[in-house]
Amino acid sequence: MTDRPGRQMGRAAALMMGSVLLSRILGYARDAVIAWQHGATTDTDAYFVAFTIPDFLNHLLAGGSLSITFIPIFARYLAEGKEEDGFRSFSTIATVMGIGMLFFIVLSEFLAGRVIPLLVPGFPPEQAALAARLTRIVIPAQIFFYIGGLLMAVQFARKQFFLPALAPLIYNAGIIAGGLLLGRDRGMEGFAWGVLAGAFLGNFALQIYGARRSGLSFFPRLDFSDPGLKEFIRLSIPIMLGFSLVVVDEWTTRVFGSFLLAGAITWLNNARRLMLVPVGIFGQASGVASYPFLSSLAAEGKKEEMWDTLSLTLRWVFLVSAGVAAIAVVLSREAVLLVYQRGAFTIDDTMRTASALSAFCLGIPFWCAQAVVSRGFFAMRDTWTPTLVGTGAWIVALPLYYLLQQSYGVFGLALASTAGILLYAGALYGILMRRTVGRRGVPGLIEFGKLALAAALAGAAGFFLLGAASRFIAWETVFGSMIRLAGGASVVGGVYFLLAFLFHSGTVRTIHRREDLLHPPGSNPAEGSGGNGVTPS
């Protein structure tokens, strides 16, 4: 009985990882279709820019953080046996915020033509006009994302993950279908219509069924005195008003990228999408799966147990993500060639995308870390700290975007992004550690340092080995890239784990002893390890 919560969290994490993996595969197929049909051009740049206003609208009403802000509220109602009160609050929030979202959608439809030139000042008028037209097509999808996010939050609060896990799969399938059916005749508009269809089917229609199956009772309700609505707004205001680096990093690279060569925004977008594959699989999925459990522990006032659970999750995520980062940095050209280079996507596009990818991938462990650590604050109903720290990190990093873009182009912009996420994740970790366990968490930093050093040395070894192998196996062909990717990943991964073991990494040595990967919350996985949760070496 004691290991039940840990096993539940493990199963939830496995399900979400599987969902993210399949979603990334479909995302690759989506981007591959775009690359095959259109390459990296002014039209593809306009398509990716078309998501800037919708993304901002989603951020403005905290739509991208619904599970973060609503789960603690609904979970408390369930814990107190006030399910009907929870449904009333859901109905109020969905009605009030849904009306607000519709208002801004209509407003954005009218203003898109004026706002887009301000967002990408480097675009010529005809390219800005195309971006505005595509924006008007995809903006209505935000109402489906918003209401669907609430519906998924209800399911997450009940620890039901399956139907929410299907949402991104159906969404990406819709974009692919739109591109294949309409892309040849309508250009990038076909993909935009696919966005709208995929959002409706996967994020809205399916989630209505899932939420009703979990017992949801909804009726339109305008009650501004509802306590759930008040708490939802209180938790959401920091996210709405703050410009955290996690949110605005992509927007910032688009703004500065608009002054570079045609295709630069597409190169950056494709590189970011590849970088986000391991971030989604290991970081985001683990954060989503662990969040209901962290929220339960925080609600019970068990801060130390919450830290132990979060720290254990983070160490395993960092172990894998650091190794993946080393592999991805060394093999960025091979990965881009295999994923994108076909049709209209040229070898020059591959080289420039790979340049950005190598810089983005340095930040993989820190993107993963912030996805887990930030949920420790959210579980304690603190949305101000992650937002303020993220905003500060973006302001500090902003000069880097300009300076590195001027000197190194797309590589510089990606490098600035990595510097910003390193600052953000590190600051968040330190603040949360101080608030929960204090100095008892310091040895965990040593563990992360061991893993980071092992990854850096493994990457350097792989770089020199692959350089020597270039005389025999060139990367410029599909066959050569496949061989180098398989062999290089095996070598870098093997060297990484060997070095981590030799550095006495407690996480790696846990694998060696075949201990359980997840301990139940409250069972104190740190017992006997000096309180840091790392298995003694």
Coordinates of C-alpha atoms in Angstrom, one line a residue:
M1 CA 0.0 0.0 0.0
T2 CA 2.8 2.4 0.8
D3 CA 4.2 2.5 -2.7
R4 CA 0.9 3.2 -4.4
P5 CA 1.3 7.0 -4.9
G6 CA 4.8 6.4 -6.3
R7 CA 3.6 3.8 -8.7
Q8 CA 0.7 6.0 -9.8
M9 CA 3.1 8.8 -10.5
G10 CA 5.4 6.5 -12.4
R11 CA 2.5 5.2 -14.5
A12 CA 1.3 8.7 -15.2
A13 CA 4.8 9.9 -16.2
A14 CA 5.2 6.9 -18.5
L15 CA 1.9 7.7 -20.2
M16 CA 2.7 11.3 -20.6
M17 CA 6.1 10.5 -21.9
G18 CA 4.6 8.2 -24.5
S19 CA 2.1 10.8 -25.5
V20 CA 4.8 13.5 -25.9
L21 CA 7.0 11.1 -27.8
L22 CA 4.2 10.3 -30.3
S23 CA 3.3 13.9 -30.5
R24 CA 6.9 14.9 -31.3
I25 CA 7.0 12.2 -34.0
L26 CA 3.8 13.7 -35.5
G27 CA 5.3 17.1 -35.0
Y28 CA 8.3 15.9 -37.0
A29 CA 6.0 14.7 -39.7
R30 CA 4.2 18.0 -39.7
D31 CA 7.5 20.0 -40.0
A32 CA 8.8 17.5 -42.6
V33 CA 5.8 18.1 -44.8
I34 CA 6.3 21.8 -44.5
A35 CA 10.0 21.5 -45.3
W36 CA 9.2 19.1 -48.2
Q37 CA 6.6 21.4 -49.8
H38 CA 8.0 24.8 -49.0
G39 CA 11.5 24.6 -47.6
A40 CA 12.6 27.6 -45.6
T41 CA 11.2 30.7 -47.3
T42 CA 9.5 34.0 -46.6
D43 CA 6.1 32.1 -46.6
T44 CA 7.2 29.6 -43.9
D45 CA 8.6 32.5 -41.8
A46 CA 5.2 34.2 -42.1
Y47 CA 3.5 31.0 -41.0
F48 CA 5.5 30.6 -37.9
V49 CA 5.1 34.3 -37.0
A50 CA 1.3 33.9 -37.4
F51 CA 1.4 32.1 -34.0
T52 CA 2.8 35.0 -32.1
I53 CA -0.5 36.9 -31.5
P54 CA -2.4 33.6 -30.6
D55 CA 0.4 32.6 -28.3
F56 CA 0.3 36.0 -26.6
L57 CA -3.5 35.8 -26.3
N58 CA -3.2 32.4 -24.7
H59 CA -0.6 33.8 -22.3
L60 CA -2.7 37.0 -21.6
L61 CA -5.5 34.9 -20.2
A62 CA -3.2 32.3 -18.6
G63 CA -4.6 29.7 -21.0
G64 CA -1.2 28.0 -21.3
S65 CA -1.2 27.5 -17.5
L66 CA -4.7 26.3 -16.9
S67 CA -3.7 23.0 -15.4
I68 CA -1.3 24.8 -13.1
T69 CA -3.8 27.3 -11.8
F70 CA -7.0 25.2 -11.8
I71 CA -5.7 21.9 -10.5
P72 CA -4.9 23.1 -7.0
I73 CA -8.3 24.7 -6.7
F74 CA -10.3 21.7 -8.0
A75 CA -8.2 19.3 -6.1
R76 CA -8.9 21.1 -2.8
Y77 CA -12.6 20.9 -3.5
L78 CA -12.3 17.2 -4.1
A79 CA -10.2 16.7 -0.9
E80 CA -12.8 18.5 1.2
G81 CA -15.7 16.5 -0.3
K82 CA -17.1 19.6 -2.0
E83 CA -17.4 18.3 -5.6
E84 CA -20.5 20.3 -6.4
D85 CA -18.8 23.5 -5.3
G86 CA -15.9 22.5 -7.6
F87 CA -18.2 22.1 -10.6
R88 CA -19.8 25.5 -9.9
S89 CA -16.4 27.1 -9.8
F90 CA -15.5 25.4 -13.0
S91 CA -18.7 26.6 -14.7
T92 CA -18.0 30.2 -13.5
I93 CA -14.4 30.2 -14.6
A94 CA -15.2 28.6 -18.0
T95 CA -18.0 31.1 -18.6
V96 CA -16.3 34.3 -17.5
M97 CA -12.9 33.6 -18.9
G98 CA -14.4 32.1 -22.1
I99 CA -16.3 35.4 -22.8
G100 CA -13.1 37.3 -22.2
M101 CA -11.2 35.0 -24.6
L102 CA -13.9 35.5 -27.3
F103 CA -13.7 39.3 -26.9
F104 CA -9.9 39.2 -27.5
I105 CA -10.2 36.8 -30.4
V106 CA -12.6 39.2 -32.2
L107 CA -10.4 42.2 -31.4
S108 CA -7.3 40.4 -32.7
E109 CA -9.1 39.5 -35.9
F110 CA -9.5 43.2 -36.6
L111 CA -6.1 44.4 -35.4
A112 CA -3.8 41.6 -36.8
G113 CA -3.0 43.6 -39.9
R114 CA -1.7 46.5 -37.8
V115 CA 0.0 44.5 -35.1
I116 CA 2.0 42.0 -37.1
P117 CA 4.3 44.7 -38.7
L118 CA 5.2 45.9 -35.2
L119 CA 6.1 42.4 -34.1
V120 CA 8.4 41.6 -37.0
P121 CA 9.7 45.0 -38.2
G122 CA 12.2 43.3 -40.5
F123 CA 9.4 41.8 -42.7
P124 CA 8.5 43.5 -46.0
P125 CA 4.9 44.6 -46.4
E126 CA 3.7 41.6 -48.5
Q127 CA 5.3 39.1 -46.0
A128 CA 3.7 40.9 -43.1
A129 CA 0.3 40.8 -44.9
L130 CA 0.6 37.0 -45.4
A131 CA 1.5 36.6 -41.7
A132 CA -1.6 38.7 -40.7
R133 CA -3.9 36.6 -43.0
L134 CA -2.6 33.3 -41.5
T135 CA -2.9 34.8 -38.0
R136 CA -6.7 35.4 -38.6
I137 CA -7.1 31.8 -39.5
V138 CA -5.4 30.3 -36.4
I139 CA -6.6 32.8 -33.8
P140 CA -10.0 31.2 -33.2
A141 CA -8.3 28.0 -32.2
Q142 CA -7.5 29.7 -28.9
I143 CA -11.0 29.3 -27.5
F144 CA -10.7 25.5 -28.1
F145 CA -7.3 25.5 -26.3
Y146 CA -8.7 27.6 -23.4
I147 CA -11.9 25.6 -22.7
G148 CA -10.1 22.4 -23.5
G149 CA -7.3 23.3 -21.0
L150 CA -9.9 23.6 -18.2
L151 CA -11.5 20.3 -19.2
M152 CA -8.1 18.6 -19.1
A153 CA -7.3 20.1 -15.8
V154 CA -10.5 18.5 -14.3
Q155 CA -9.2 15.1 -15.6
F156 CA -5.7 15.7 -14.3
A157 CA -7.1 16.6 -10.8
R158 CA -8.8 13.2 -10.8
K159 CA -5.4 11.7 -11.9
Q160 CA -6.9 10.7 -15.3
F161 CA -4.3 11.3 -18.0
F162 CA -5.3 9.2 -21.0
L163 CA -7.6 11.4 -23.0
P164 CA -5.6 14.6 -22.3
A165 CA -2.6 12.7 -23.6
L166 CA -4.4 12.2 -26.9
A167 CA -4.9 15.9 -27.5
P168 CA -1.6 16.9 -29.0
L169 CA -1.6 13.8 -31.2
I170 CA -4.9 14.8 -32.8
Y171 CA -3.8 18.4 -33.0
N172 CA -0.7 17.6 -34.9
A173 CA -2.6 15.1 -37.1
G174 CA -5.0 17.9 -38.0
I175 CA -2.2 20.2 -39.1
I176 CA -0.6 17.4 -41.3
A177 CA -4.0 16.6 -42.9
G178 CA -4.6 20.3 -43.6
G179 CA -1.2 20.7 -45.2
L180 CA -1.5 17.5 -47.3
L181 CA -5.0 18.3 -48.5
L182 CA -4.7 22.0 -49.0
G183 CA -1.0 22.8 -49.0
R184 CA -0.4 22.4 -52.7
D185 CA -3.2 24.8 -53.7
R186 CA -3.4 27.1 -50.7
G187 CA 0.2 27.2 -49.6
M188 CA 0.7 27.7 -45.9
E189 CA -3.0 28.5 -45.4
G190 CA -3.6 24.7 -45.6
F191 CA -1.5 24.2 -42.5
A192 CA -3.3 27.1 -40.8
W193 CA -6.7 25.6 -41.4
G194 CA -5.3 22.3 -40.1
V195 CA -4.4 24.0 -36.8
L196 CA -8.0 25.1 -36.4
A197 CA -9.4 21.7 -37.1
G198 CA -6.9 19.9 -34.9
A199 CA -7.5 22.2 -31.9
F200 CA -11.3 21.7 -32.2
L201 CA -11.1 17.9 -32.4
G202 CA -8.3 17.1 -30.0
N203 CA -8.3 19.9 -27.4
F204 CA -12.0 20.6 -27.3
A205 CA -14.4 17.9 -28.5
L206 CA -12.5 14.9 -27.1
Q207 CA -11.9 16.6 -23.8
I208 CA -15.7 17.4 -23.4
Y209 CA -16.2 13.7 -23.5
G210 CA -13.4 13.0 -21.1
A211 CA -14.5 15.6 -18.5
R212 CA -18.1 14.4 -18.6
R213 CA -17.0 10.8 -18.2
S214 CA -15.1 11.9 -15.1
G215 CA -18.3 13.4 -13.7
L216 CA -18.1 17.0 -14.7
S217 CA -21.3 19.0 -14.5
F218 CA -21.3 22.3 -16.5
F219 CA -23.8 25.0 -16.8
P220 CA -23.2 28.7 -17.9
R221 CA -22.7 30.7 -14.8
L222 CA -21.8 34.4 -14.3
D223 CA -20.9 34.8 -10.6
F224 CA -18.1 37.2 -9.9
S225 CA -18.3 36.5 -6.2
D226 CA -17.5 32.8 -6.7
P227 CA -14.5 32.0 -4.4
G228 CA -13.0 29.6 -7.0
L229 CA -13.1 32.3 -9.6
K230 CA -11.4 34.8 -7.3
E231 CA -8.6 32.3 -6.4
F232 CA -8.2 31.4 -10.1
I233 CA -7.7 35.0 -11.0
R234 CA -5.4 35.6 -8.0
L235 CA -3.2 32.7 -9.2
S236 CA -3.4 33.6 -12.8
I237 CA -2.6 37.4 -12.5
P238 CA 1.2 36.9 -12.2
I239 CA 1.2 34.6 -15.2
M240 CA -1.0 37.0 -17.2
L241 CA 1.1 40.1 -16.4
G242 CA 4.5 38.6 -16.3
F243 CA 6.8 38.1 -19.3
S244 CA 8.7 35.1 -18.1
L245 CA 11.5 33.9 -20.3
V246 CA 9.8 30.6 -20.8
V247 CA 7.0 32.3 -22.6
V248 CA 8.7 35.2 -24.5
D249 CA 11.9 33.5 -25.5
E250 CA 10.5 32.2 -28.8
W251 CA 8.8 35.6 -29.4
T252 CA 12.2 37.4 -28.8
T253 CA 14.0 35.1 -31.3
R254 CA 11.4 35.8 -33.9
V255 CA 11.7 39.6 -33.5
F256 CA 15.5 39.6 -33.8
G257 CA 15.3 36.8 -36.4
S258 CA 13.2 39.0 -38.7
F259 CA 16.3 41.2 -39.4
L260 CA 18.3 38.2 -40.6
L261 CA 18.2 36.3 -43.9
A262 CA 14.9 35.0 -45.4
G263 CA 14.3 31.6 -43.7
A264 CA 16.0 32.5 -40.4
I265 CA 12.8 32.3 -38.4
T266 CA 12.1 28.9 -40.0
W267 CA 15.7 27.7 -39.2
L268 CA 15.2 28.8 -35.6
N269 CA 11.8 27.2 -35.4
N270 CA 12.9 23.9 -36.8
A271 CA 15.9 23.8 -34.4
R272 CA 13.8 24.7 -31.4
R273 CA 11.2 22.0 -32.3
L274 CA 14.0 19.3 -32.4
M275 CA 15.4 20.6 -29.1
L276 CA 12.0 20.5 -27.5
V277 CA 11.5 16.7 -28.3
P278 CA 13.6 15.5 -25.2
V279 CA 12.3 18.5 -23.2
G280 CA 8.7 17.4 -23.8
I281 CA 9.4 13.7 -23.3
F282 CA 11.4 13.9 -20.1
G283 CA 10.9 17.4 -18.6
Q284 CA 7.4 18.4 -19.4
A285 CA 5.9 14.9 -19.1
S286 CA 7.5 14.4 -15.7
G287 CA 6.4 17.8 -14.6
V288 CA 2.7 17.2 -15.6
A289 CA 2.7 13.7 -14.1
S290 CA 4.3 14.8 -10.8
Y291 CA 2.2 17.9 -10.3
P292 CA -1.0 16.4 -8.8
F293 CA 1.2 14.5 -6.3
L294 CA 3.2 17.6 -5.4
S295 CA 0.0 19.6 -5.0
S296 CA -1.4 17.0 -2.6
L297 CA 1.8 17.0 -0.4
A298 CA 1.9 20.8 -0.4
A299 CA -1.8 21.0 0.5
E300 CA -1.0 18.8 3.5
G301 CA 1.9 21.1 4.5
K302 CA 4.5 18.4 3.9
K303 CA 7.1 20.7 2.3
E304 CA 10.1 18.4 3.0
E305 CA 8.3 15.3 1.5
M306 CA 7.3 17.5 -1.5
W307 CA 10.9 18.5 -2.0
D308 CA 12.1 14.9 -1.7
T309 CA 9.6 13.8 -4.4
L310 CA 10.5 16.8 -6.7
S311 CA 14.2 16.3 -6.1
L312 CA 14.0 12.6 -7.0
T313 CA 12.1 13.3 -10.1
L314 CA 14.5 16.1 -11.1
R315 CA 17.6 14.0 -10.7
W316 CA 16.3 11.3 -13.0
V317 CA 15.2 13.9 -15.5
F318 CA 18.6 15.6 -15.4
L319 CA 20.4 12.4 -15.7
V320 CA 18.7 11.5 -19.0
S321 CA 18.5 15.0 -20.4
A322 CA 22.2 15.9 -19.9
G323 CA 23.1 12.8 -21.8
V324 CA 20.7 13.6 -24.6
A325 CA 22.1 17.2 -24.7
A326 CA 25.6 15.9 -25.2
I327 CA 24.5 13.6 -28.1
A328 CA 22.4 16.3 -29.7
V329 CA 25.1 19.0 -29.7
V330 CA 27.6 16.7 -31.3
L331 CA 25.2 15.2 -33.9
S332 CA 23.1 18.3 -34.7
R333 CA 24.0 18.2 -38.5
E334 CA 23.1 14.6 -38.8
A335 CA 19.8 15.0 -37.0
V336 CA 18.7 17.9 -39.1
L337 CA 19.7 16.2 -42.3
L338 CA 17.6 13.1 -41.5
V339 CA 14.6 15.0 -40.2
Y340 CA 14.3 18.0 -42.6
Q341 CA 16.5 17.8 -45.7
R342 CA 14.2 16.8 -48.6
G343 CA 12.3 18.5 -51.3
A344 CA 12.7 22.3 -51.1
F345 CA 14.8 22.1 -47.9
T346 CA 18.5 22.5 -49.0
I347 CA 21.9 21.6 -47.6
D348 CA 22.3 25.3 -46.7
D349 CA 19.1 25.2 -44.7
T350 CA 20.4 22.1 -43.0
M351 CA 23.7 23.8 -42.0
R352 CA 22.0 26.9 -40.6
T353 CA 19.4 24.9 -38.7
A354 CA 22.0 22.6 -37.3
S355 CA 24.0 25.7 -36.1
A356 CA 21.0 26.9 -34.1
L357 CA 20.2 23.4 -32.9
S358 CA 23.7 22.9 -31.4
A359 CA 23.3 26.1 -29.3
F360 CA 19.7 25.3 -28.3
C361 CA 20.6 21.8 -27.2
L362 CA 23.1 23.1 -24.6
G363 CA 20.0 24.2 -22.7
I364 CA 18.0 20.9 -22.8
P365 CA 18.8 19.9 -19.1
F366 CA 17.7 23.4 -17.9
W367 CA 14.5 23.5 -19.9
C368 CA 13.7 20.1 -18.4
A369 CA 14.6 21.3 -14.9
Q370 CA 12.4 24.4 -15.0
A371 CA 9.5 22.3 -16.1
V372 CA 9.8 20.3 -12.9
V373 CA 11.0 22.9 -10.4
S374 CA 8.4 25.5 -11.3
R375 CA 5.7 23.1 -10.4
G376 CA 7.0 23.0 -6.9
F377 CA 6.1 26.7 -6.6
F378 CA 2.7 26.2 -8.3
A379 CA 1.9 23.3 -6.0
M380 CA 2.4 25.7 -3.1
R381 CA 0.1 28.2 -4.9
D382 CA 2.9 30.6 -5.6
T383 CA 2.7 31.8 -9.2
W384 CA 4.4 35.1 -8.5
T385 CA 7.9 33.8 -7.9
P386 CA 8.3 31.8 -11.1
T387 CA 6.9 34.7 -13.1
L388 CA 9.0 37.4 -11.5
V389 CA 12.2 35.3 -11.7
G390 CA 11.4 34.4 -15.3
T391 CA 10.8 38.1 -16.2
G392 CA 14.0 39.1 -14.5
A393 CA 15.9 36.4 -16.4
W394 CA 14.5 37.6 -19.7
I395 CA 15.4 41.2 -19.0
V396 CA 18.9 40.2 -18.0
A397 CA 19.3 38.1 -21.1
L398 CA 17.7 40.6 -23.5
P399 CA 21.0 42.4 -24.4
L400 CA 22.5 39.0 -25.2
Y401 CA 19.9 38.4 -27.9
Y402 CA 20.9 41.6 -29.6
L403 CA 24.7 41.3 -29.2
L404 CA 24.9 37.6 -30.1
Q405 CA 22.5 38.0 -33.1
Q406 CA 24.7 40.8 -34.4
S407 CA 27.8 38.6 -34.1
Y408 CA 26.6 35.0 -34.8
G409 CA 23.2 35.2 -36.4
V410 CA 20.8 32.3 -35.7
F411 CA 23.5 30.5 -33.6
G412 CA 23.8 33.6 -31.4
L413 CA 20.1 33.9 -30.9
A414 CA 19.9 30.2 -29.9
L415 CA 22.9 30.7 -27.5
A416 CA 21.2 33.7 -25.9
S417 CA 18.1 31.5 -25.3
T418 CA 20.3 28.9 -23.6
A419 CA 21.9 31.5 -21.4
G420 CA 18.6 32.8 -20.3
I421 CA 17.1 29.4 -19.4
L422 CA 20.2 28.5 -17.4
L423 CA 19.8 31.6 -15.4
Y424 CA 16.1 31.0 -14.9
A425 CA 16.3 27.3 -13.9
G426 CA 19.2 27.9 -11.5
A427 CA 17.5 30.8 -9.7
L428 CA 14.2 28.9 -9.3
Y429 CA 16.0 25.8 -7.9
G430 CA 17.9 27.8 -5.4
I431 CA 14.8 29.7 -4.2
L432 CA 12.7 26.6 -3.9
M433 CA 15.4 24.8 -2.0
R434 CA 15.8 27.6 0.5
R435 CA 12.0 27.7 1.1
T436 CA 11.6 23.9 1.7
V437 CA 14.8 22.2 3.0
G438 CA 17.4 24.9 3.1
R439 CA 21.0 23.7 3.2
R440 CA 19.9 20.1 3.2
G441 CA 19.4 20.4 -0.6
V442 CA 23.0 21.6 -1.3
P443 CA 24.5 18.1 -1.9
G444 CA 21.9 17.7 -4.7
L445 CA 23.7 20.5 -6.6
I446 CA 26.9 18.5 -6.4
E447 CA 25.0 15.6 -8.1
F448 CA 23.9 17.9 -10.9
G449 CA 27.5 19.2 -11.3
K450 CA 28.8 15.6 -11.7
L451 CA 26.3 14.9 -14.4
A452 CA 26.9 18.1 -16.2
L453 CA 30.7 17.5 -16.2
A454 CA 30.3 14.0 -17.4
A455 CA 28.0 15.2 -20.3
A456 CA 30.5 17.9 -21.3
L457 CA 33.5 15.5 -21.4
A458 CA 31.4 12.9 -23.2
G459 CA 30.4 15.5 -25.8
A460 CA 34.0 16.6 -26.3
A461 CA 35.1 13.0 -26.8
G462 CA 32.3 12.4 -29.3
F463 CA 33.2 15.6 -31.2
F464 CA 36.8 14.5 -31.7
L465 CA 35.8 10.9 -32.6
L466 CA 33.3 11.9 -35.2
G467 CA 35.8 14.4 -36.6
A468 CA 38.2 11.6 -37.1
A469 CA 35.5 9.4 -38.6
S470 CA 34.6 12.0 -41.2
R471 CA 37.5 10.7 -43.4
F472 CA 35.6 7.4 -43.7
I473 CA 31.9 8.3 -43.2
A474 CA 30.6 11.7 -44.4
W475 CA 27.6 13.2 -42.8
E476 CA 26.2 14.8 -46.0
T477 CA 24.4 11.7 -47.1
V478 CA 21.4 10.0 -45.5
F479 CA 23.2 6.7 -45.1
G480 CA 26.3 8.4 -43.6
S481 CA 24.2 10.5 -41.2
M482 CA 22.3 7.4 -40.1
I483 CA 25.5 5.5 -39.4
R484 CA 27.1 8.4 -37.6
L485 CA 24.0 9.1 -35.6
A486 CA 23.6 5.6 -34.4
G487 CA 27.3 5.1 -33.7
G488 CA 27.9 8.5 -32.3
A489 CA 24.9 8.4 -30.0
S490 CA 26.1 5.0 -28.6
V491 CA 29.6 6.2 -28.0
V492 CA 28.7 9.5 -26.4
G493 CA 25.9 7.9 -24.3
G494 CA 28.2 5.1 -23.2
V495 CA 31.1 7.5 -22.3
Y496 CA 28.6 9.7 -20.4
F497 CA 27.2 7.0 -18.2
L498 CA 30.7 5.6 -17.6
L499 CA 32.1 9.0 -16.5
A500 CA 29.0 9.7 -14.3
F501 CA 29.6 6.3 -12.6
L502 CA 33.3 7.1 -12.1
F503 CA 32.4 10.5 -10.7
H504 CA 30.3 8.6 -8.1
S505 CA 27.0 9.9 -9.3
G506 CA 24.4 8.6 -6.8
T507 CA 21.7 8.5 -9.5
V508 CA 23.8 6.4 -11.9
R509 CA 24.8 4.1 -9.1
T510 CA 21.2 3.6 -8.2
I511 CA 20.7 2.1 -11.7
H512 CA 23.7 -0.1 -11.1
R513 CA 22.1 -1.5 -7.9
R514 CA 18.7 -1.9 -9.6
E515 CA 16.9 0.0 -6.9
D516 CA 13.4 1.3 -7.4
L517 CA 13.2 4.4 -9.7
L518 CA 10.5 6.0 -7.7
H519 CA 9.9 6.1 -3.9
P520 CA 6.6 6.9 -2.4
P521 CA 6.0 10.4 -1.2
G522 CA 6.7 10.5 2.5
S523 CA 8.9 7.5 2.5
N524 CA 12.0 9.7 2.7
P525 CA 14.1 8.5 -0.2
A526 CA 16.9 10.6 1.2
E527 CA 17.1 8.5 4.4
G528 CA 20.7 7.4 5.0
S529 CA 22.1 9.8 2.4
G530 CA 22.7 12.8 4.4
G531 CA 19.3 14.2 3.6
N532 CA 19.9 15.2 0.0
G533 CA 18.0 12.2 -1.6
V534 CA 21.1 11.0 -3.5
T535 CA 22.0 7.4 -2.9
P536 CA 25.3 7.3 -1.0
S537 CA 28.2 6.3 -3.1

